[in-house]
mmCIF file of C-alpha atoms in Angstrom:
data_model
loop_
_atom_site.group_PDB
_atom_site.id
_atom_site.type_symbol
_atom_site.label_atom_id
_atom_site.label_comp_id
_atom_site.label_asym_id
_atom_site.label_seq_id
_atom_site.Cartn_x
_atom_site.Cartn_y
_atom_site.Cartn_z
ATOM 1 C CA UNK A 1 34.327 102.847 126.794
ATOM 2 C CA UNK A 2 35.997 101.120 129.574
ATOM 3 C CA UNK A 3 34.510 97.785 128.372
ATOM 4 C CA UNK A 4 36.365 98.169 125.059
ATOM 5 C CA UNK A 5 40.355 98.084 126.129
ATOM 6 C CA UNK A 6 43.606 96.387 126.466
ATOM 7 C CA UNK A 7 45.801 97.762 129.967
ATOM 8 C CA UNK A 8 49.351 96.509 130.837
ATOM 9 C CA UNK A 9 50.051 97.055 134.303
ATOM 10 C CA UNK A 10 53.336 95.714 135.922
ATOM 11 C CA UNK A 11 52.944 95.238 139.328
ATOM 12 C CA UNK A 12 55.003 91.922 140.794
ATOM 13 C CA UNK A 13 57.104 91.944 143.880
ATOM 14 C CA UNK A 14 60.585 91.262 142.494
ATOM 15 C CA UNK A 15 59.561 94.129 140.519
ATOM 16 C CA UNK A 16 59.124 96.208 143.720
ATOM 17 C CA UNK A 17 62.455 94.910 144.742
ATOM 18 C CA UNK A 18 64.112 96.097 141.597
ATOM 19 C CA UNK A 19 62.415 99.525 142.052
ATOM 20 C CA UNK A 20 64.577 100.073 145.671
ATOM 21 C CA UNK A 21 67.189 98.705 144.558
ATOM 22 C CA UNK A 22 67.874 100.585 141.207
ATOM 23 C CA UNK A 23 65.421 102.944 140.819
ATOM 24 C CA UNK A 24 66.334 105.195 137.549
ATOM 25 C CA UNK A 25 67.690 102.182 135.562
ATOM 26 C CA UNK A 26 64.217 99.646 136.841
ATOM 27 C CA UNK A 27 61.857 102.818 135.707
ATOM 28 C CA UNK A 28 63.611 103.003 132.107
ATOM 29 C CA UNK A 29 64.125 99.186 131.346
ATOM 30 C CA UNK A 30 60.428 98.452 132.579
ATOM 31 C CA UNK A 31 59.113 101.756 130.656
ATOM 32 C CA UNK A 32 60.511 100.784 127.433
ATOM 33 C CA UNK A 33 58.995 96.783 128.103
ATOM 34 C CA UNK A 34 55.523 98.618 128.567
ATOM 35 C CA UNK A 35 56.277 100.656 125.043
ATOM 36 C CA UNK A 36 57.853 97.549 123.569
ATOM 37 C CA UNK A 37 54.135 95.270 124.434
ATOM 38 C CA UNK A 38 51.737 98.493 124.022
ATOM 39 C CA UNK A 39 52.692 98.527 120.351
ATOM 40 C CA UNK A 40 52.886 95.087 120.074
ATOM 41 C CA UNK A 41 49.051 94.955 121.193
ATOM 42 C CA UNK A 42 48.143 98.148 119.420
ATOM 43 C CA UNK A 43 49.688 96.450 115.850
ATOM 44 C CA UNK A 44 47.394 92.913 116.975
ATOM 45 C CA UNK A 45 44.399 94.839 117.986
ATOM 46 C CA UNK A 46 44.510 96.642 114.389
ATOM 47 C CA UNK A 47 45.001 93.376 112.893
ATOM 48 C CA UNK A 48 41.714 91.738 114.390
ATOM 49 C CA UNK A 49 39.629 95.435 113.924
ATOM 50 C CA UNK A 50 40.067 94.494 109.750
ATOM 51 C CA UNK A 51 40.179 97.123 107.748
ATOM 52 C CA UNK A 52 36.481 96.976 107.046
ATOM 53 C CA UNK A 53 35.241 99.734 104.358
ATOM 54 C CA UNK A 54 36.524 102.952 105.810
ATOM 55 C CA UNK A 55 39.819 101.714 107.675
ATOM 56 C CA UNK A 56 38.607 104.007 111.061
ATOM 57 C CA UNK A 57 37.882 101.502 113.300
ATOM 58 C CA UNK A 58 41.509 99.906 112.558
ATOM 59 C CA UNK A 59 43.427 103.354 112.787
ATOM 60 C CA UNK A 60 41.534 104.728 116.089
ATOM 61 C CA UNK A 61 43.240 102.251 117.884
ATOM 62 C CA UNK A 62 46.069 103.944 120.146
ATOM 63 C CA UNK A 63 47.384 103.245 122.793
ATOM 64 C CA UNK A 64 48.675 105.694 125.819
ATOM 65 C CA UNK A 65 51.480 104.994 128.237
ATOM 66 C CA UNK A 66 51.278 106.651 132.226
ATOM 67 C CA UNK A 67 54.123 109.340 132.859
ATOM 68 C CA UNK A 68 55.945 106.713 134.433
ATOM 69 C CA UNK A 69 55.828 104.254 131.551
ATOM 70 C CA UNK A 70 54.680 101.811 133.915
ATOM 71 C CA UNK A 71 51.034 101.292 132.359
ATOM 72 C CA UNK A 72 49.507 101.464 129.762
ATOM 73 C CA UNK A 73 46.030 101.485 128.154
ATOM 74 C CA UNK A 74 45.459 100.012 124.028
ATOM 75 C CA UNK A 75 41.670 100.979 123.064
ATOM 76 C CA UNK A 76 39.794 101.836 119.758
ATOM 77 C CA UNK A 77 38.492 105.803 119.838
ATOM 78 C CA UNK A 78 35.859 105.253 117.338
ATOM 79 C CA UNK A 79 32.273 106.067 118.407
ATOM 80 C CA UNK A 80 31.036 102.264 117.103
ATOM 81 C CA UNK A 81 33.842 100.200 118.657
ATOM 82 C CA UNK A 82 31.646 99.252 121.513
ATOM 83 C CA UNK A 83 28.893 98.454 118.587
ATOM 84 C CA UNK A 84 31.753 96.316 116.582
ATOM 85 C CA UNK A 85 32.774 94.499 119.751
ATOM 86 C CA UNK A 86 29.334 93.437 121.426
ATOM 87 C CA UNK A 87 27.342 93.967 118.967
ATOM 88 C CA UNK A 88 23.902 96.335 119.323
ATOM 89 C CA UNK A 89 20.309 96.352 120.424
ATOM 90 C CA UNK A 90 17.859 98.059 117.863
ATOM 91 C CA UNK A 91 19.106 102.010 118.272
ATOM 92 C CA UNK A 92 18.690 104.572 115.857
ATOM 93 C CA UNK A 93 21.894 105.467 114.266
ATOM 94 C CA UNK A 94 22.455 108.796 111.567
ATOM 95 C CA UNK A 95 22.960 108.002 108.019
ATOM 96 C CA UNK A 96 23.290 111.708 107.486
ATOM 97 C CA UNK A 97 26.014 112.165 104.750
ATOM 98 C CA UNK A 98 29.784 112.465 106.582
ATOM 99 C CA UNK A 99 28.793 110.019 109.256
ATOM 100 C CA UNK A 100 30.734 106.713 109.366
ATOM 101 C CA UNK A 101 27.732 104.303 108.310
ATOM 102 C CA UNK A 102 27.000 107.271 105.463
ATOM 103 C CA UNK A 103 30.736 106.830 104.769
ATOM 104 C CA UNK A 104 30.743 102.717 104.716
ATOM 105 C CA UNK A 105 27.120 102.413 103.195
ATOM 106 C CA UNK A 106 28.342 104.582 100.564
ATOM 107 C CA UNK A 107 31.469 102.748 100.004
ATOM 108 C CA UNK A 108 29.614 99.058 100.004
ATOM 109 C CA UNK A 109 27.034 100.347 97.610
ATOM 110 C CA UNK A 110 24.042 100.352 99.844
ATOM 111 C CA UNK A 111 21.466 103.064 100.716
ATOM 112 C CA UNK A 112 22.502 104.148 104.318
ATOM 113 C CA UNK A 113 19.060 105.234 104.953
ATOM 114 C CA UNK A 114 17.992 101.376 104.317
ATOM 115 C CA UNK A 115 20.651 100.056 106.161
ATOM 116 C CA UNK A 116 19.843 102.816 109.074
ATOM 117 C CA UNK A 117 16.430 101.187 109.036
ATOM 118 C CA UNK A 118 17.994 97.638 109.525
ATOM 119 C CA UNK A 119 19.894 98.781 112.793
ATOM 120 C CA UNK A 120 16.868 100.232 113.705
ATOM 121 C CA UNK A 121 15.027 97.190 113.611
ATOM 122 C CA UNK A 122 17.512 94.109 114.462
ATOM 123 C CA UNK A 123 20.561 95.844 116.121
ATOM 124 C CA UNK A 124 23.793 94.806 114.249
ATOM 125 C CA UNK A 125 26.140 91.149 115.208
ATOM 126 C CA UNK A 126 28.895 91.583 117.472
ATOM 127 C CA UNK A 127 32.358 91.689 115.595
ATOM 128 C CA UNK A 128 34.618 91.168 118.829
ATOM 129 C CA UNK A 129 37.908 92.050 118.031
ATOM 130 C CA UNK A 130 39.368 93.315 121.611
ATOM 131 C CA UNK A 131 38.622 90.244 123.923
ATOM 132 C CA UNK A 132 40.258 88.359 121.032
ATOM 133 C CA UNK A 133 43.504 90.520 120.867
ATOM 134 C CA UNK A 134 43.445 90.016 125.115
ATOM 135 C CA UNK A 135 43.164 86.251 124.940
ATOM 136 C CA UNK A 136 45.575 86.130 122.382
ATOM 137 C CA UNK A 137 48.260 88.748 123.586
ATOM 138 C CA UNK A 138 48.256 87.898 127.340
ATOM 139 C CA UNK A 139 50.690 84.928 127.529
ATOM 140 C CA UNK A 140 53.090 86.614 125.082
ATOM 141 C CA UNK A 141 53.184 90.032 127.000
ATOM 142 C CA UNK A 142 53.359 87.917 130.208
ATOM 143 C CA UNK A 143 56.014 85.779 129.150
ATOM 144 C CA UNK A 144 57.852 89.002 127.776
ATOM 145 C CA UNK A 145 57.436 90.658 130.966
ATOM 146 C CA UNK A 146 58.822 87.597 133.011
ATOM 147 C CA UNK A 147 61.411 87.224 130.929
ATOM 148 C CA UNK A 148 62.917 90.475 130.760
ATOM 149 C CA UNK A 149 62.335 91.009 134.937
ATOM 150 C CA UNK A 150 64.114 87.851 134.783
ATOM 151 C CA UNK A 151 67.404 89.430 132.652
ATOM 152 C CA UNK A 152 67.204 92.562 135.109
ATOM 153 C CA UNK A 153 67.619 90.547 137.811
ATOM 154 C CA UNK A 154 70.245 88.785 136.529
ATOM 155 C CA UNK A 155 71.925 91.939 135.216
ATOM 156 C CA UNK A 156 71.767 93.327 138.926
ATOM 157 C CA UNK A 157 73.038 90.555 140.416
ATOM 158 C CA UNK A 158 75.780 90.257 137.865
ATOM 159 C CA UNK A 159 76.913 93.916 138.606
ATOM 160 C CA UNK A 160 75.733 95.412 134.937
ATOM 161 C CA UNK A 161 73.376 97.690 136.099
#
């Protein structure tokens, strides 16, 4: 599902810099900005998933931060997320009671079996809600990120780290 996912990745010279120069305090102040903007994504990226029928699409997003805390990846885990995000060819998709279109078939009031038969035939309309948490969220975690390599820097030059 690589096509379906937010990553934050700090990688900038100065950063580099601050990394030789300070290592232990640049690793913790830069970990907790990649915790700080994973959230931050993860709680937008919810937002624009709605809460359709079930609510699964919303809560499978997570997000996982590298043992550094240096990157970090925000993605849905539900099976269909691709299918909400780009939509879908014709496919054949269970309706078999306990699966998620069983669930939000159910839940809407529809037979799953019919609306099984509609995928089948016409695919289902993309619902993106990933490219539009990216477009949104980039300048604000890159503005976030400047700014607070910005304080460090200041901080180290000032003597308060």
């Amino acid at each position: 599902m690589d096509a379906v996912q937010f990553n934050i990745k700090i990688d900038q010279q100065q950063v580099a810099d601050l990394f030789r120069r300070a290592p232990a305090a640049a690793v913790a102040r830069f970990s907790k900005m990649t915790l700080r903007n994973a959230i931050r994504i993860q709680r937008e990226m919810r937002e624009r998933a709605g809460v359709g029928v079930t609510g699964d699409l919303r809560r499978s997003v997570t997000y996982t931060i590298d043992t550094h805390g240096l990157s970090a990846e925000i993605r849905p885990t539900a099976s269909y997320a691709e299918a909400v995000e780009w939509g879908s060819p014709p496919r054949h998709v269970s309706a078999a009671p306990g699966t998620p279109l069983a669930r939000w078939a159910d839940q809407k009031g529809l037979n799953p079996y019919a609306v099984q038969a509609s995928i089948a035939a016409k695919g289902t309309v993309a619902h993106p809600f990933i490219r539009p948490t990216y477009d949104a969220m980039r300048p604000v975690v890159e503005r976030d990120m400047a700014d607070d390599v910005a304080a460090f820097v200041r901080e180290m030059n000032n003597g308060r780290v």
